[in-house]
């Protein structure tokens, strides 16, 4: 059992069913999430993304979130119990990177919303290099994933939300430096956009079960 697992087990008893009830959350391609250290790279449209991705994930996620979240009474304490890693946005945060690398090295799944902040445009934005940096430094795969439908969700409207998981990608051969991070980040961003557009089509067709996300 790793840090955060007891809190995740507790949340799966009450928060998971509530999330699935109010968002009708559905997962496509969840079997692609491997065991062992990896980085789950997801786009970010709404605060409820955290719940939707967490409720559908077959694994505990060690989320990376802005440090300000830990200052919110009760919420910060609860997020901390789940093993979340705080990061200072807009600046280099070596401690946060070290914690992310340690988590991936120890076999955990690090969850990163790759744009670094919510996107008001309604679709994925430009990815930041954090996911690629951790993956390259620790030689673990990135799991690209897209969340769709949360841009339309509001409390009580029951708008359907879905997550699509792509194939794990291991960036072997890329240098552990600026050029490698840039190339890997561009590929992660491309894959997330492909998955997002695929989900838009799936939603337009009524979200049939058993669909397979593109690689």
Tab-separated table of C-alpha atoms in Angstrom:
chain	number	residue	atom	x	y	z
A	1	UNK	CA	0.000	0.000	0.000
A	2	UNK	CA	1.402	3.401	-0.992
A	3	UNK	CA	0.880	6.851	0.473
A	4	UNK	CA	-2.633	8.090	-0.243
A	5	UNK	CA	-4.151	4.657	-0.837
A	6	UNK	CA	-6.263	4.586	2.382
A	7	UNK	CA	-7.799	7.974	1.514
A	8	UNK	CA	-8.452	6.835	-2.045
A	9	UNK	CA	-10.108	3.665	-0.768
A	10	UNK	CA	-12.376	5.774	1.461
A	11	UNK	CA	-13.230	8.209	-1.352
A	12	UNK	CA	-14.133	5.324	-3.654
A	13	UNK	CA	-16.863	4.409	-1.170
A	14	UNK	CA	-18.708	7.747	-1.390
A	15	UNK	CA	-17.093	10.259	-3.775
A	16	UNK	CA	-16.780	7.830	-6.672
A	17	UNK	CA	-20.502	6.904	-6.786
A	18	UNK	CA	-21.520	10.554	-6.321
A	19	UNK	CA	-19.243	11.627	-9.177
A	20	UNK	CA	-20.599	8.927	-11.466
A	21	UNK	CA	-24.167	9.865	-10.542
A	22	UNK	CA	-23.816	13.591	-11.176
A	23	UNK	CA	-21.480	13.459	-14.202
A	24	UNK	CA	-22.431	10.072	-15.703
A	25	UNK	CA	-18.673	9.518	-15.966
A	26	UNK	CA	-17.559	6.905	-18.452
A	27	UNK	CA	-14.079	5.569	-19.206
A	28	UNK	CA	-12.773	4.377	-22.557
A	29	UNK	CA	-9.471	2.520	-22.837
A	30	UNK	CA	-8.889	2.123	-19.111
A	31	UNK	CA	-7.154	-1.212	-19.652
A	32	UNK	CA	-4.260	0.719	-21.210
A	33	UNK	CA	-3.211	2.087	-17.818
A	34	UNK	CA	-0.239	-0.073	-16.831
A	35	UNK	CA	1.036	-1.163	-13.459
A	36	UNK	CA	4.173	0.505	-12.174
A	37	UNK	CA	5.498	4.028	-12.381
A	38	UNK	CA	3.934	6.249	-15.042
A	39	UNK	CA	2.649	9.747	-15.712
A	40	UNK	CA	-1.022	10.280	-16.532
A	41	UNK	CA	-1.178	13.392	-18.740
A	42	UNK	CA	-4.675	14.899	-19.025
A	43	UNK	CA	-6.212	18.113	-20.337
A	44	UNK	CA	-8.043	20.419	-17.906
A	45	UNK	CA	-11.392	22.134	-18.542
A	46	UNK	CA	-13.193	22.309	-15.188
A	47	UNK	CA	-12.518	21.619	-11.505
A	48	UNK	CA	-14.751	18.547	-11.783
A	49	UNK	CA	-12.113	16.966	-14.070
A	50	UNK	CA	-10.276	15.938	-10.900
A	51	UNK	CA	-13.281	13.962	-9.687
A	52	UNK	CA	-14.174	12.510	-13.101
A	53	UNK	CA	-10.663	11.259	-13.849
A	54	UNK	CA	-10.199	9.991	-10.287
A	55	UNK	CA	-13.578	8.219	-10.187
A	56	UNK	CA	-12.944	6.351	-13.438
A	57	UNK	CA	-9.284	5.500	-12.882
A	58	UNK	CA	-8.564	1.875	-11.987
A	59	UNK	CA	-5.469	3.055	-10.097
A	60	UNK	CA	-4.686	5.514	-7.333
A	61	UNK	CA	-3.493	8.803	-8.823
A	62	UNK	CA	-0.928	10.995	-7.118
A	63	UNK	CA	-2.248	14.274	-8.476
A	64	UNK	CA	-0.120	17.374	-8.935
A	65	UNK	CA	-1.987	20.519	-7.935
A	66	UNK	CA	-1.274	24.169	-7.237
A	67	UNK	CA	-0.018	24.848	-3.720
A	68	UNK	CA	-2.889	27.263	-3.076
A	69	UNK	CA	-5.267	24.298	-2.867
A	70	UNK	CA	-3.584	23.186	0.375
A	71	UNK	CA	-4.459	26.553	1.942
A	72	UNK	CA	-8.217	25.969	1.531
A	73	UNK	CA	-9.724	24.827	4.870
A	74	UNK	CA	-10.747	21.141	4.920
A	75	UNK	CA	-10.269	20.825	1.123
A	76	UNK	CA	-6.507	21.236	1.423
A	77	UNK	CA	-6.344	18.709	4.242
A	78	UNK	CA	-8.456	16.192	2.317
A	79	UNK	CA	-6.429	16.600	-0.886
A	80	UNK	CA	-3.232	16.133	1.099
A	81	UNK	CA	-4.493	12.840	2.496
A	82	UNK	CA	-4.721	11.562	-1.080
A	83	UNK	CA	-1.003	12.101	-1.607
A	84	UNK	CA	-1.315	15.161	-3.844
A	85	UNK	CA	1.874	17.017	-4.721
A	86	UNK	CA	1.774	20.807	-4.449
A	87	UNK	CA	3.506	22.918	-7.067
A	88	UNK	CA	4.144	26.655	-7.359
A	89	UNK	CA	2.669	27.744	-10.671
A	90	UNK	CA	4.555	30.080	-12.970
A	91	UNK	CA	7.995	29.357	-11.540
A	92	UNK	CA	10.549	26.589	-11.290
A	93	UNK	CA	9.667	24.335	-8.361
A	94	UNK	CA	12.464	21.838	-7.852
A	95	UNK	CA	10.905	20.334	-4.728
A	96	UNK	CA	7.705	19.527	-6.609
A	97	UNK	CA	9.642	17.978	-9.489
A	98	UNK	CA	11.636	15.909	-7.001
A	99	UNK	CA	8.435	14.618	-5.380
A	100	UNK	CA	6.956	13.772	-8.792
A	101	UNK	CA	10.077	11.892	-9.792
A	102	UNK	CA	10.141	10.005	-6.490
A	103	UNK	CA	6.515	8.977	-6.938
A	104	UNK	CA	7.098	7.712	-10.483
A	105	UNK	CA	10.325	5.992	-9.434
A	106	UNK	CA	8.488	4.235	-6.600
A	107	UNK	CA	5.925	2.759	-8.996
A	108	UNK	CA	3.097	5.229	-8.533
A	109	UNK	CA	0.965	6.975	-11.144
A	110	UNK	CA	1.536	10.716	-11.187
A	111	UNK	CA	-1.454	12.675	-12.493
A	112	UNK	CA	-0.745	15.934	-14.300
A	113	UNK	CA	-3.180	18.331	-15.959
A	114	UNK	CA	-0.717	19.251	-18.642
A	115	UNK	CA	-1.739	22.842	-19.413
A	116	UNK	CA	-1.085	23.820	-15.812
A	117	UNK	CA	-4.453	25.545	-15.446
A	118	UNK	CA	-8.060	25.218	-16.595
A	119	UNK	CA	-8.782	26.070	-20.219
A	120	UNK	CA	-11.691	28.455	-20.785
A	121	UNK	CA	-11.746	27.802	-24.542
A	122	UNK	CA	-13.531	24.460	-24.134
A	123	UNK	CA	-10.739	22.364	-25.623
A	124	UNK	CA	-7.165	21.352	-24.698
A	125	UNK	CA	-4.540	24.089	-24.574
A	126	UNK	CA	-0.780	24.145	-24.867
A	127	UNK	CA	0.898	21.442	-22.803
A	128	UNK	CA	3.627	22.324	-20.337
A	129	UNK	CA	6.771	20.165	-20.060
A	130	UNK	CA	6.186	18.714	-16.569
A	131	UNK	CA	4.835	15.340	-17.658
A	132	UNK	CA	7.566	14.825	-20.254
A	133	UNK	CA	10.267	15.911	-17.821
A	134	UNK	CA	9.272	13.378	-15.159
A	135	UNK	CA	8.804	10.591	-17.718
A	136	UNK	CA	12.184	11.155	-19.366
A	137	UNK	CA	14.089	11.565	-16.112
A	138	UNK	CA	12.625	8.402	-14.597
A	139	UNK	CA	12.301	6.388	-17.827
A	140	UNK	CA	8.587	5.717	-17.276
A	141	UNK	CA	5.764	5.921	-19.822
A	142	UNK	CA	3.381	8.816	-20.290
A	143	UNK	CA	-0.286	7.812	-20.483
A	144	UNK	CA	-2.053	10.451	-22.613
A	145	UNK	CA	-5.688	10.930	-21.694
A	146	UNK	CA	-8.466	13.342	-22.571
A	147	UNK	CA	-11.479	14.404	-20.567
A	148	UNK	CA	-14.514	15.660	-22.463
A	149	UNK	CA	-17.941	16.944	-21.461
A	150	UNK	CA	-16.825	18.708	-18.298
A	151	UNK	CA	-16.764	21.988	-20.252
A	152	UNK	CA	-20.568	21.723	-20.373
A	153	UNK	CA	-21.046	20.440	-16.824
A	154	UNK	CA	-22.636	22.475	-14.053
A	155	UNK	CA	-23.880	21.271	-10.652
A	156	UNK	CA	-27.213	19.589	-11.205
A	157	UNK	CA	-27.321	19.532	-15.024
A	158	UNK	CA	-25.999	15.920	-15.236
A	159	UNK	CA	-24.062	16.681	-18.439
A	160	UNK	CA	-22.275	13.460	-19.447
A	161	UNK	CA	-18.499	13.429	-19.006
A	162	UNK	CA	-16.014	10.940	-20.433
A	163	UNK	CA	-12.340	10.049	-20.242
A	164	UNK	CA	-10.373	8.420	-23.071
A	165	UNK	CA	-6.998	6.805	-22.438
A	166	UNK	CA	-4.397	6.442	-25.164
A	167	UNK	CA	-1.586	3.946	-25.489
A	168	UNK	CA	1.359	4.410	-23.105
A	169	UNK	CA	4.307	6.092	-24.779
A	170	UNK	CA	7.893	5.669	-23.603
A	171	UNK	CA	10.154	8.378	-24.976
A	172	UNK	CA	13.256	6.249	-25.381
A	173	UNK	CA	16.090	7.868	-27.271
A	174	UNK	CA	15.121	11.453	-26.504
A	175	UNK	CA	17.685	13.468	-24.522
A	176	UNK	CA	17.013	14.340	-20.902
A	177	UNK	CA	17.068	18.056	-21.477
A	178	UNK	CA	15.272	20.965	-23.090
A	179	UNK	CA	15.107	19.519	-26.607
A	180	UNK	CA	13.837	16.150	-25.390
A	181	UNK	CA	11.243	17.740	-23.119
A	182	UNK	CA	10.020	19.923	-25.976
A	183	UNK	CA	9.668	17.031	-28.445
A	184	UNK	CA	7.969	14.752	-25.927
A	185	UNK	CA	5.597	17.510	-24.787
A	186	UNK	CA	4.544	18.240	-28.371
A	187	UNK	CA	3.752	14.549	-28.900
A	188	UNK	CA	1.772	14.335	-25.646
A	189	UNK	CA	-0.216	17.425	-26.651
A	190	UNK	CA	-0.925	15.955	-30.086
A	191	UNK	CA	-2.175	12.669	-28.622
A	192	UNK	CA	-4.428	14.415	-26.112
A	193	UNK	CA	-6.009	16.461	-28.900
A	194	UNK	CA	-6.613	13.314	-30.980
A	195	UNK	CA	-8.318	11.663	-27.997
A	196	UNK	CA	-10.349	14.796	-27.249
A	197	UNK	CA	-11.645	15.035	-30.818
A	198	UNK	CA	-12.438	11.316	-30.768
A	199	UNK	CA	-14.477	11.795	-27.592
A	200	UNK	CA	-16.354	14.698	-29.188
A	201	UNK	CA	-17.436	12.301	-31.941
A	202	UNK	CA	-18.317	9.584	-29.408
A	203	UNK	CA	-20.523	12.046	-27.510
A	204	UNK	CA	-22.172	13.154	-30.750
A	205	UNK	CA	-23.092	9.489	-31.334
A	206	UNK	CA	-24.612	9.089	-27.877
A	207	UNK	CA	-21.568	7.601	-26.105
A	208	UNK	CA	-21.891	3.957	-27.190
A	209	UNK	CA	-20.120	1.531	-24.900
A	210	UNK	CA	-17.252	-0.612	-26.068
A	211	UNK	CA	-15.652	2.039	-28.295
A	212	UNK	CA	-11.861	1.895	-28.524
A	213	UNK	CA	-9.880	5.154	-28.378
A	214	UNK	CA	-7.288	5.756	-31.105
A	215	UNK	CA	-3.664	5.144	-30.287
